[in-house]
Coordinates of C-alpha atoms in Angstrom, one line a residue:
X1 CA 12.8 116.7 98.2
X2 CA 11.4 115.3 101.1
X3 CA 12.8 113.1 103.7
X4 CA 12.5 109.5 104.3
X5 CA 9.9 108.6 107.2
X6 CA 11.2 106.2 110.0
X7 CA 8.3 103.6 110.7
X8 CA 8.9 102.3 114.0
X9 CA 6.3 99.3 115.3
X10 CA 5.6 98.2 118.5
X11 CA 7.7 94.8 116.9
X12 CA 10.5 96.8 116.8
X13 CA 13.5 95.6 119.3
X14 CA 15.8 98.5 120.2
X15 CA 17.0 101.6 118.1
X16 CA 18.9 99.2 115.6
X17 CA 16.5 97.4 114.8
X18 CA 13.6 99.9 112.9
X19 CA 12.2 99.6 110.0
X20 CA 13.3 101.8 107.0
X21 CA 10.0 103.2 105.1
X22 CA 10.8 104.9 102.1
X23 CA 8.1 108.2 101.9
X24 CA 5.7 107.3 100.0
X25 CA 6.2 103.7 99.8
X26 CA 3.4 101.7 98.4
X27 CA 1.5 100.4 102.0
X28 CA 3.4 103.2 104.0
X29 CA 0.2 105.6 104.0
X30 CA -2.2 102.7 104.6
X31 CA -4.3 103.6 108.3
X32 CA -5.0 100.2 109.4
X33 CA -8.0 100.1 112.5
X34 CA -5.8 98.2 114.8
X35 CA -2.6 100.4 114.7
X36 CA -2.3 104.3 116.6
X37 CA -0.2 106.1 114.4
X38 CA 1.6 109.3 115.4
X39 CA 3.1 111.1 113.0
X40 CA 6.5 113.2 114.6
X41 CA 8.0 115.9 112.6
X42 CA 11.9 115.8 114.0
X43 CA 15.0 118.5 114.0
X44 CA 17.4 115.1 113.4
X45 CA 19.6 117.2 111.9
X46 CA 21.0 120.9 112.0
X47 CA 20.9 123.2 115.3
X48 CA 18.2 121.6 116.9
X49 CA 19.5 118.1 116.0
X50 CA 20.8 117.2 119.8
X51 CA 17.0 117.9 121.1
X52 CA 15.5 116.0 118.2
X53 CA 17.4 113.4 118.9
X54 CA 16.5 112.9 122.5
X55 CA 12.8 113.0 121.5
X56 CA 13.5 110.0 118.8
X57 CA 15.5 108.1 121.6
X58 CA 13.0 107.9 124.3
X59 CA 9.8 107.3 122.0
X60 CA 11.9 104.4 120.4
X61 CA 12.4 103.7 124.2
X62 CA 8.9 103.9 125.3
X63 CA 7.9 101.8 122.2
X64 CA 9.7 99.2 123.2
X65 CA 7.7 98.6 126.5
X66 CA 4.5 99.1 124.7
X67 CA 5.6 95.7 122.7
X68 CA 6.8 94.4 125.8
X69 CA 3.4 94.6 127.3
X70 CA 1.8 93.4 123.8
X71 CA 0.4 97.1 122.7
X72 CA -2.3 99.1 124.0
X73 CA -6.0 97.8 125.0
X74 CA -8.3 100.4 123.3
X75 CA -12.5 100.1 123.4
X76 CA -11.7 95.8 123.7
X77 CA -9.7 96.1 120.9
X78 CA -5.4 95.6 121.3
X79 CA -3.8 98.4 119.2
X80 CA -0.2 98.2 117.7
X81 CA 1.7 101.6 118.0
X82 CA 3.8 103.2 115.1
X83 CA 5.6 106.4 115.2
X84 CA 6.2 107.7 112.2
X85 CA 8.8 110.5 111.6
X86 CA 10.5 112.9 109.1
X87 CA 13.7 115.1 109.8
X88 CA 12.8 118.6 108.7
X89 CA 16.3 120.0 109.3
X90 CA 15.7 122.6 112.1
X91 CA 14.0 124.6 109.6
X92 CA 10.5 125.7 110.6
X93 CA 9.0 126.2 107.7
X94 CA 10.0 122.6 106.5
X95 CA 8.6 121.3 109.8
X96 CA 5.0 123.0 108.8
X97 CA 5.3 121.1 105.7
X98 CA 5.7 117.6 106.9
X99 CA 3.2 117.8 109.7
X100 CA 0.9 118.4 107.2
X101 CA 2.7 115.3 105.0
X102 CA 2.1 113.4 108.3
X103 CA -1.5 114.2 108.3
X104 CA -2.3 114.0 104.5
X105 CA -0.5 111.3 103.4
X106 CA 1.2 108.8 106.2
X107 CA -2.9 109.4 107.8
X108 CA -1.3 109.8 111.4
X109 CA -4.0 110.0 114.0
X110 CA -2.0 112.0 116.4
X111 CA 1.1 114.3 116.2
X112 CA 4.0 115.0 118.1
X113 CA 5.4 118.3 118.1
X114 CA 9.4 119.1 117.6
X115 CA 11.8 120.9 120.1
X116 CA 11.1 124.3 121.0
X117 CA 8.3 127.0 121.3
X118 CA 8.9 128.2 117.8
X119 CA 8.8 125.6 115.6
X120 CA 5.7 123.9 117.8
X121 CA 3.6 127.1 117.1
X122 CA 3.7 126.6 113.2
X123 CA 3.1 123.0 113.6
X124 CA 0.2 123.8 116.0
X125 CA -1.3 125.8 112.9
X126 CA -1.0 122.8 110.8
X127 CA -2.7 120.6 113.5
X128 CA -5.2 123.0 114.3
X129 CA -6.6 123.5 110.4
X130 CA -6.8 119.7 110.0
X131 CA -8.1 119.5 113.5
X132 CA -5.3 116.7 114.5
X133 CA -4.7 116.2 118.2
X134 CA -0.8 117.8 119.2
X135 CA 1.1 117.1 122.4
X136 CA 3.7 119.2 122.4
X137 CA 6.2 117.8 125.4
X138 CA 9.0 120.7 124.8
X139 CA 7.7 124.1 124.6
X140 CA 7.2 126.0 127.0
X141 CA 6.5 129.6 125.8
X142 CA 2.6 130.7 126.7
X143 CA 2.9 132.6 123.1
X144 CA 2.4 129.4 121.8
X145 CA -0.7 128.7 123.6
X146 CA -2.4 131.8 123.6
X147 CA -3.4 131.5 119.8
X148 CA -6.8 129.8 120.6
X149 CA -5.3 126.6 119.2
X150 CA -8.1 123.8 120.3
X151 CA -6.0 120.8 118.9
X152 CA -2.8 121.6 120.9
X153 CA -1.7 120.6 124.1
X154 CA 1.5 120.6 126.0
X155 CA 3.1 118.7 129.2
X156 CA 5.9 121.8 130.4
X157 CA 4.6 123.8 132.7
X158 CA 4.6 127.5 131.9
X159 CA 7.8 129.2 131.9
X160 CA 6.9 132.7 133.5
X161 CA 7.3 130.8 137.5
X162 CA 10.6 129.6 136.9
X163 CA 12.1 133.4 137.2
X164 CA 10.2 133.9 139.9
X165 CA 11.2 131.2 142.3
X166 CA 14.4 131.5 141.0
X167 CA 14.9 135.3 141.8
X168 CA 13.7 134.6 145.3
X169 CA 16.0 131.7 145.8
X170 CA 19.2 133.5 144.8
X171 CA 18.2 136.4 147.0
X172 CA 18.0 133.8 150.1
X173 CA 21.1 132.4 149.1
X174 CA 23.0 135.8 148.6
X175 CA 21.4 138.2 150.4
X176 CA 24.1 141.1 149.1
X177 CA 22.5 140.3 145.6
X178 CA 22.0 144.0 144.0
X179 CA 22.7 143.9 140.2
X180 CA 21.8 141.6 137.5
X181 CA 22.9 141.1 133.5
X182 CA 19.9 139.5 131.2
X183 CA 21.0 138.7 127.8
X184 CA 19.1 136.5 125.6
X185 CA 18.4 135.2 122.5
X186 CA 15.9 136.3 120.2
X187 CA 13.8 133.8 119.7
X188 CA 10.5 132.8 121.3
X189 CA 11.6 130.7 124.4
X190 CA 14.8 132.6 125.0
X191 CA 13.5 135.7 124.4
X192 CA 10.2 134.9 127.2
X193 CA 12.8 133.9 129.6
X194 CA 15.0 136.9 129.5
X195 CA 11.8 138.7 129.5
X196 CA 10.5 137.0 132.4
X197 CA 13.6 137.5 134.2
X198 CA 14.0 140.9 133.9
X199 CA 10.6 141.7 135.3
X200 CA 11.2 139.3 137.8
X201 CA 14.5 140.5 138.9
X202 CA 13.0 144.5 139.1
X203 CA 10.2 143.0 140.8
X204 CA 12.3 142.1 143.3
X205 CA 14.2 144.8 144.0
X206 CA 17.2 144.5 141.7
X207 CA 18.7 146.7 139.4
X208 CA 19.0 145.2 135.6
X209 CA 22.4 146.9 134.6
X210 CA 22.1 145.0 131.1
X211 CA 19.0 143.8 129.2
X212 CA 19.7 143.1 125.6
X213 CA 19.0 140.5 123.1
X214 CA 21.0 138.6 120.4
X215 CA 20.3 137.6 117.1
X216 CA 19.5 133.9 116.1
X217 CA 22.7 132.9 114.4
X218 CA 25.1 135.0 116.3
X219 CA 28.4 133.4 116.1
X220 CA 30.4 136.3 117.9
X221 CA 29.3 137.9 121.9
X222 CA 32.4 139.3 122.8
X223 CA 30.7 143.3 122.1
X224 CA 28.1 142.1 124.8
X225 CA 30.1 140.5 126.8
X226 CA 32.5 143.3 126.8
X227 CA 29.2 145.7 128.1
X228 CA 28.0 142.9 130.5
X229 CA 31.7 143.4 132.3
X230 CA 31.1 147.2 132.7
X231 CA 28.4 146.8 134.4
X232 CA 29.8 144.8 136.6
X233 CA 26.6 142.7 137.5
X234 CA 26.6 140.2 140.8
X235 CA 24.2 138.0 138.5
X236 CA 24.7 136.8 134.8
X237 CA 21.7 135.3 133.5
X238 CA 21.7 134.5 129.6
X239 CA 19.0 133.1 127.8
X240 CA 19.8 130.6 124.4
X241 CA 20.3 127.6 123.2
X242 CA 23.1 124.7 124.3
X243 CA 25.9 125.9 121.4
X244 CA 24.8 130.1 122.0
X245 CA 25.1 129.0 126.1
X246 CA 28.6 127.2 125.3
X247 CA 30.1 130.0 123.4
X248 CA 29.2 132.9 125.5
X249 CA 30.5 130.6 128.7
X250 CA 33.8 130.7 126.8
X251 CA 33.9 134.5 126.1
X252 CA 32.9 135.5 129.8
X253 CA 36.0 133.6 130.5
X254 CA 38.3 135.1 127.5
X255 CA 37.1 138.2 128.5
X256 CA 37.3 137.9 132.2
X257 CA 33.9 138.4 133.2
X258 CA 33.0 137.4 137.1
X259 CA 30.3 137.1 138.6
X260 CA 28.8 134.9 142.1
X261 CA 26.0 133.9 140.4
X262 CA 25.9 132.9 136.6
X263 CA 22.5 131.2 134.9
X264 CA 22.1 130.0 131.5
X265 CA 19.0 128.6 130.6
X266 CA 18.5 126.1 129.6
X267 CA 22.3 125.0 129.7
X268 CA 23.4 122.5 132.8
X269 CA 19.6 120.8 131.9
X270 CA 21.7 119.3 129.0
X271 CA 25.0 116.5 128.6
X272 CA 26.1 118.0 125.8
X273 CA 26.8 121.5 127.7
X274 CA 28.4 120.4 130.8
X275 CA 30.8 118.2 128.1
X276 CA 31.0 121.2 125.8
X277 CA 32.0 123.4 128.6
X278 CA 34.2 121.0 131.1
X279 CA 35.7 123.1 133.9
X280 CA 34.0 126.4 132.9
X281 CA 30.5 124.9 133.8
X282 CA 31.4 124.5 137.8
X283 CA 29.1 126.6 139.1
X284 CA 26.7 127.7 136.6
X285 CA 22.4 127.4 137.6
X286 CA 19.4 126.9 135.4
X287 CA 15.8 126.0 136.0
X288 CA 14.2 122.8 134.6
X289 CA 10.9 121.6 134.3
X290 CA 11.9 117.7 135.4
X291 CA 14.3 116.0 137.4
X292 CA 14.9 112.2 137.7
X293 CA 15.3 113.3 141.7
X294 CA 11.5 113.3 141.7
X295 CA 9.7 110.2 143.0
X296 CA 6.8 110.0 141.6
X297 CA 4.7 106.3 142.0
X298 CA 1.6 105.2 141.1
X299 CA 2.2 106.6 137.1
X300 CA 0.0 105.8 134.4
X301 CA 1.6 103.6 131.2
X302 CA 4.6 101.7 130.9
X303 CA 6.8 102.9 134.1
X304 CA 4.5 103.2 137.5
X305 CA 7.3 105.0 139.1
X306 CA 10.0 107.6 138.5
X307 CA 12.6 105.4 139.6
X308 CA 11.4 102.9 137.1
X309 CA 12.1 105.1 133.9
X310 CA 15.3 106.1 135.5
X311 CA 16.5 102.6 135.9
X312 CA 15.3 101.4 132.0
X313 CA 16.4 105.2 130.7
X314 CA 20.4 104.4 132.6
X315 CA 20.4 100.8 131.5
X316 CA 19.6 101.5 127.9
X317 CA 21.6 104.3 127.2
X318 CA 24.3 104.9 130.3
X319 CA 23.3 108.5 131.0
X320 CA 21.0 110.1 133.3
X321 CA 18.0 111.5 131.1
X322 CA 17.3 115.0 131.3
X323 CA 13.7 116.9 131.2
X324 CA 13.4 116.3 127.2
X325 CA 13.4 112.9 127.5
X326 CA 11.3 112.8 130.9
X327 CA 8.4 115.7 129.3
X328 CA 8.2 113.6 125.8
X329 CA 7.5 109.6 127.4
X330 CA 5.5 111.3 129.5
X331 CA 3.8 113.0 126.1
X332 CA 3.3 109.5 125.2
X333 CA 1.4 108.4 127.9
X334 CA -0.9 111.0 128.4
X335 CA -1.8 110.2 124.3
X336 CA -2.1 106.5 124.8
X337 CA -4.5 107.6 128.0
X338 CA -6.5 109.7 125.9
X339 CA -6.9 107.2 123.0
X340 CA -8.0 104.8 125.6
X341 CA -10.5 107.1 127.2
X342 CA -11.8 108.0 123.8
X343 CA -12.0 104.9 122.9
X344 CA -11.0 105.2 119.9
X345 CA -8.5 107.7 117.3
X346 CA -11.5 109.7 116.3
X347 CA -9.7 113.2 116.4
X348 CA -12.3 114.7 117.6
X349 CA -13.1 112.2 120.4
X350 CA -9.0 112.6 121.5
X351 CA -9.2 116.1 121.1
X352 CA -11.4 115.9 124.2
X353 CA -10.1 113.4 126.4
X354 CA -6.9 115.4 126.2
X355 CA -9.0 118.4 127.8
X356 CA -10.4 116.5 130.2
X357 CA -6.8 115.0 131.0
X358 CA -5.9 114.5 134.8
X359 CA -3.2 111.8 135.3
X360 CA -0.2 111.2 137.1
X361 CA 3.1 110.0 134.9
X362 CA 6.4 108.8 136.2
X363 CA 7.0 112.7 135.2
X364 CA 4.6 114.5 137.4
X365 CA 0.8 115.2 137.1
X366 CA -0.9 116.2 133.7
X367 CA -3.3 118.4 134.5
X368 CA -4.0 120.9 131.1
X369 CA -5.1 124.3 131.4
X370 CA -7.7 126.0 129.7
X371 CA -5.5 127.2 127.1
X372 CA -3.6 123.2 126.7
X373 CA -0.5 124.3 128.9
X374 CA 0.2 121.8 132.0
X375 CA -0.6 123.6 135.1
X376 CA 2.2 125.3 136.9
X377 CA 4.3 123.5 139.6
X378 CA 7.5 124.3 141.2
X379 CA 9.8 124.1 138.9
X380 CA 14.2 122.3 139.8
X381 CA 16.9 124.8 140.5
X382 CA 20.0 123.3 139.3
X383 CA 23.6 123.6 139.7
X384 CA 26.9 122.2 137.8
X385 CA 28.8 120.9 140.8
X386 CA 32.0 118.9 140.8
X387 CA 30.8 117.9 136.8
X388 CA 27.5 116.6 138.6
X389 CA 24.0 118.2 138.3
X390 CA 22.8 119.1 141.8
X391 CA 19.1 119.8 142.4
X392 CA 18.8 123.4 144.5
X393 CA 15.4 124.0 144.8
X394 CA 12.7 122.9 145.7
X395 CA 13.5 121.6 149.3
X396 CA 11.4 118.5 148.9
X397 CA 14.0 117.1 146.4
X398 CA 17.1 119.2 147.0
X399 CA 20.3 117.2 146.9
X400 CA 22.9 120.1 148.0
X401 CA 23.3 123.6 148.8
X402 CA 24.1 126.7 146.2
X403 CA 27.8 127.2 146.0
X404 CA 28.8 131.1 144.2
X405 CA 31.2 130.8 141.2
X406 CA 34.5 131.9 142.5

């Protein structure tokens, strides 16, 4: 059985107030010439249900200052906005299914891919057979873009610099820095990281003591943490997702495993592992692909300046938002510039002002690649310090110095 679709309308007045379209509903379906409608297949529930929920908050977020500003002006005409979106559990194949839902029945114009490299690459092939414009604002694997998908587009910048920059960095900061443990989930982004990172990290002159992978699902790291503590690496870098990062956190500490420099990616990028992890996240780095440190101005759609989303993104919800949010209002812009520069929702029509795409957002610049990928940039360093997320690197928007775990 399918799920029910959340209809939200540019009338819509804050997340309590959305209107409840049952699928299928008689008028649900109905494409009206006035109204965009993006369809968004969501993880609101099961493991990816923290992500997918971010994504829902800030579109329901950005929706609210397209009403505020009375829509979107498209070829003379003023368009109403609706996002409509299913919750397909975290399971990908589920996910294929309702983007094509979305795109055969609900008569979406645009979609909106869900969390993560994975589960964006089936719904790319979904997009690309019905030739349906995707932004996809959180994936980040070049795997996924490398399939000569013409429809798909994405607003991360590639993952492969952040290891890069990062090795470099931590070798400035610690010049001692010999050995290093990579251990990552296997999965696509995960599994590109800790890939990355290990070529990265030989690259550079280090020796990788410990390069292994762990299942999706794997409830239990103690056997690898028990190997990463032989080794006895001066770097820790492990690859996963926020609850895989959380629990192997806990057994480097059960199993006393030390180390100056400890990185899990994507980890301090997210509230819910700093919270998760309390005391035992002092210290730990990632990379991100967005911090609200940035100041960008000048920004196409609803918020002309980084500081601007900040302020609406802290008054609305009382947290600071993290690169999830930032990447997917951002998403939303760069659509709502396309289907103005088209001129219309003809797919095809958006399918090419999305290539031709070069903007600034409150986020950064959109500037896609020949195969859909944002173009590279430098990429945050961050760092869990005294409970607060410090920006590292790079030095135009640094905020404090690398401190080693003691």
């Amino acid at each position: 059985m399918l799920g029910k679709s959340w209809k939200y309308t540019a009338n819509a007045v804050g997340l309590s107030t959305v209107a409840l379209v049952a699928a299928g509903a008689p008028g649900s379906a109905a494409a009206a010439d006035d109204v965009l409608r993006i369809g968004a297949p969501l993880a609101l529930t099961g493991g990816l249900a923290d992500e997918g929920k971010k994504q829902e908050a800030v579109w329901q977020l950005w929706l609210d200052k397209v009403n505020d500003a009375g829509g979107i002006e498209v070829g003379g005409t003023t368009m109403q906005v609706e996002f409509v979106q299913y919750d397909y559990q975290t399971d990908g194949k589920r996910a294929g299914q309702l983007a094509e839902k979305l795109i055969t029945d609900d008569e979406v114009d645009v979609l909106m891919a869900p969390f993560g490299s994975g589960h964006t690459k089936i719904v790319a092939a979904v997009a690309e057979r019905y030739q349906v414009p995707l932004l996809a604002c959180v994936a980040s694997s070049v795997s996924v873009y490398d399939q000569g998908f013409q429809y798909l587009f994405g607003t991360l910048a590639p993952n492969t610099g952040m290891t890069e920059s990062m090795t470099v960095y931590f070798k400035e900061q610690m010049p001692e820095l010999e050995k290093v443990a990579v251990y990552g989930r296997d999965d696509v982004f995960p599994k590109a990281m800790a890939t990355a990172l290990a070529n990265s990290a030989s690259a550079a002159g280090l020796e990788v003591v410990y390069d292994q992978l762990y299942s999706v699902g794997t409830m239990d790291h103690s056997a690898a943490v028990s190997a990463i503590k032989a080794a006895e690496p001066d770097w820790v870098y492990m690859t996963g997702y926020t609850q895989d990062l959380i629990l192997g956190r806990k057994q480097m500490e059960d199993l006393g495993v030390t180390a100056p420099i400890v990185t899990m990616v994507t980890g301090p990028a997210y509230r819910e592992f700093t919270e998760g992890l309390g005391a035992l996240a002092e210290g730990v780095t990632s990379s991100t692909w967005w911090h609200h440190a940035t100041a960008y101005t000048g920004a196409i759609g609803p918020w002309s300046s980084t500081a601007a989303f900040y302020a609406d993104f802290v008054e609305t919800f009382e947290i600071d938002p993290d690169y999830v949010h930032g990447s997917c209002a951002a998403a939303a812009d760069v659509l709502v510039h396309a289907v103005q520069q088209a001129g219309s929702t003809d797919n095809q029509a958006v399918r090419d002002a999305l290539a031709e795409t070069e903007v600034l957002t409150f986020y950064g610049s959109i500037d896609f690649g020949e195969n859909g990928m944002n173009q590279g940039r430098e990429m945050p360093i961050i760092q869990v310090q005294d409970e607060e997320i410090k920006v590292l690197y790079p030095a135009a928007i640094a905020g404090a110095e690398m401190k080693l775990v003691e």
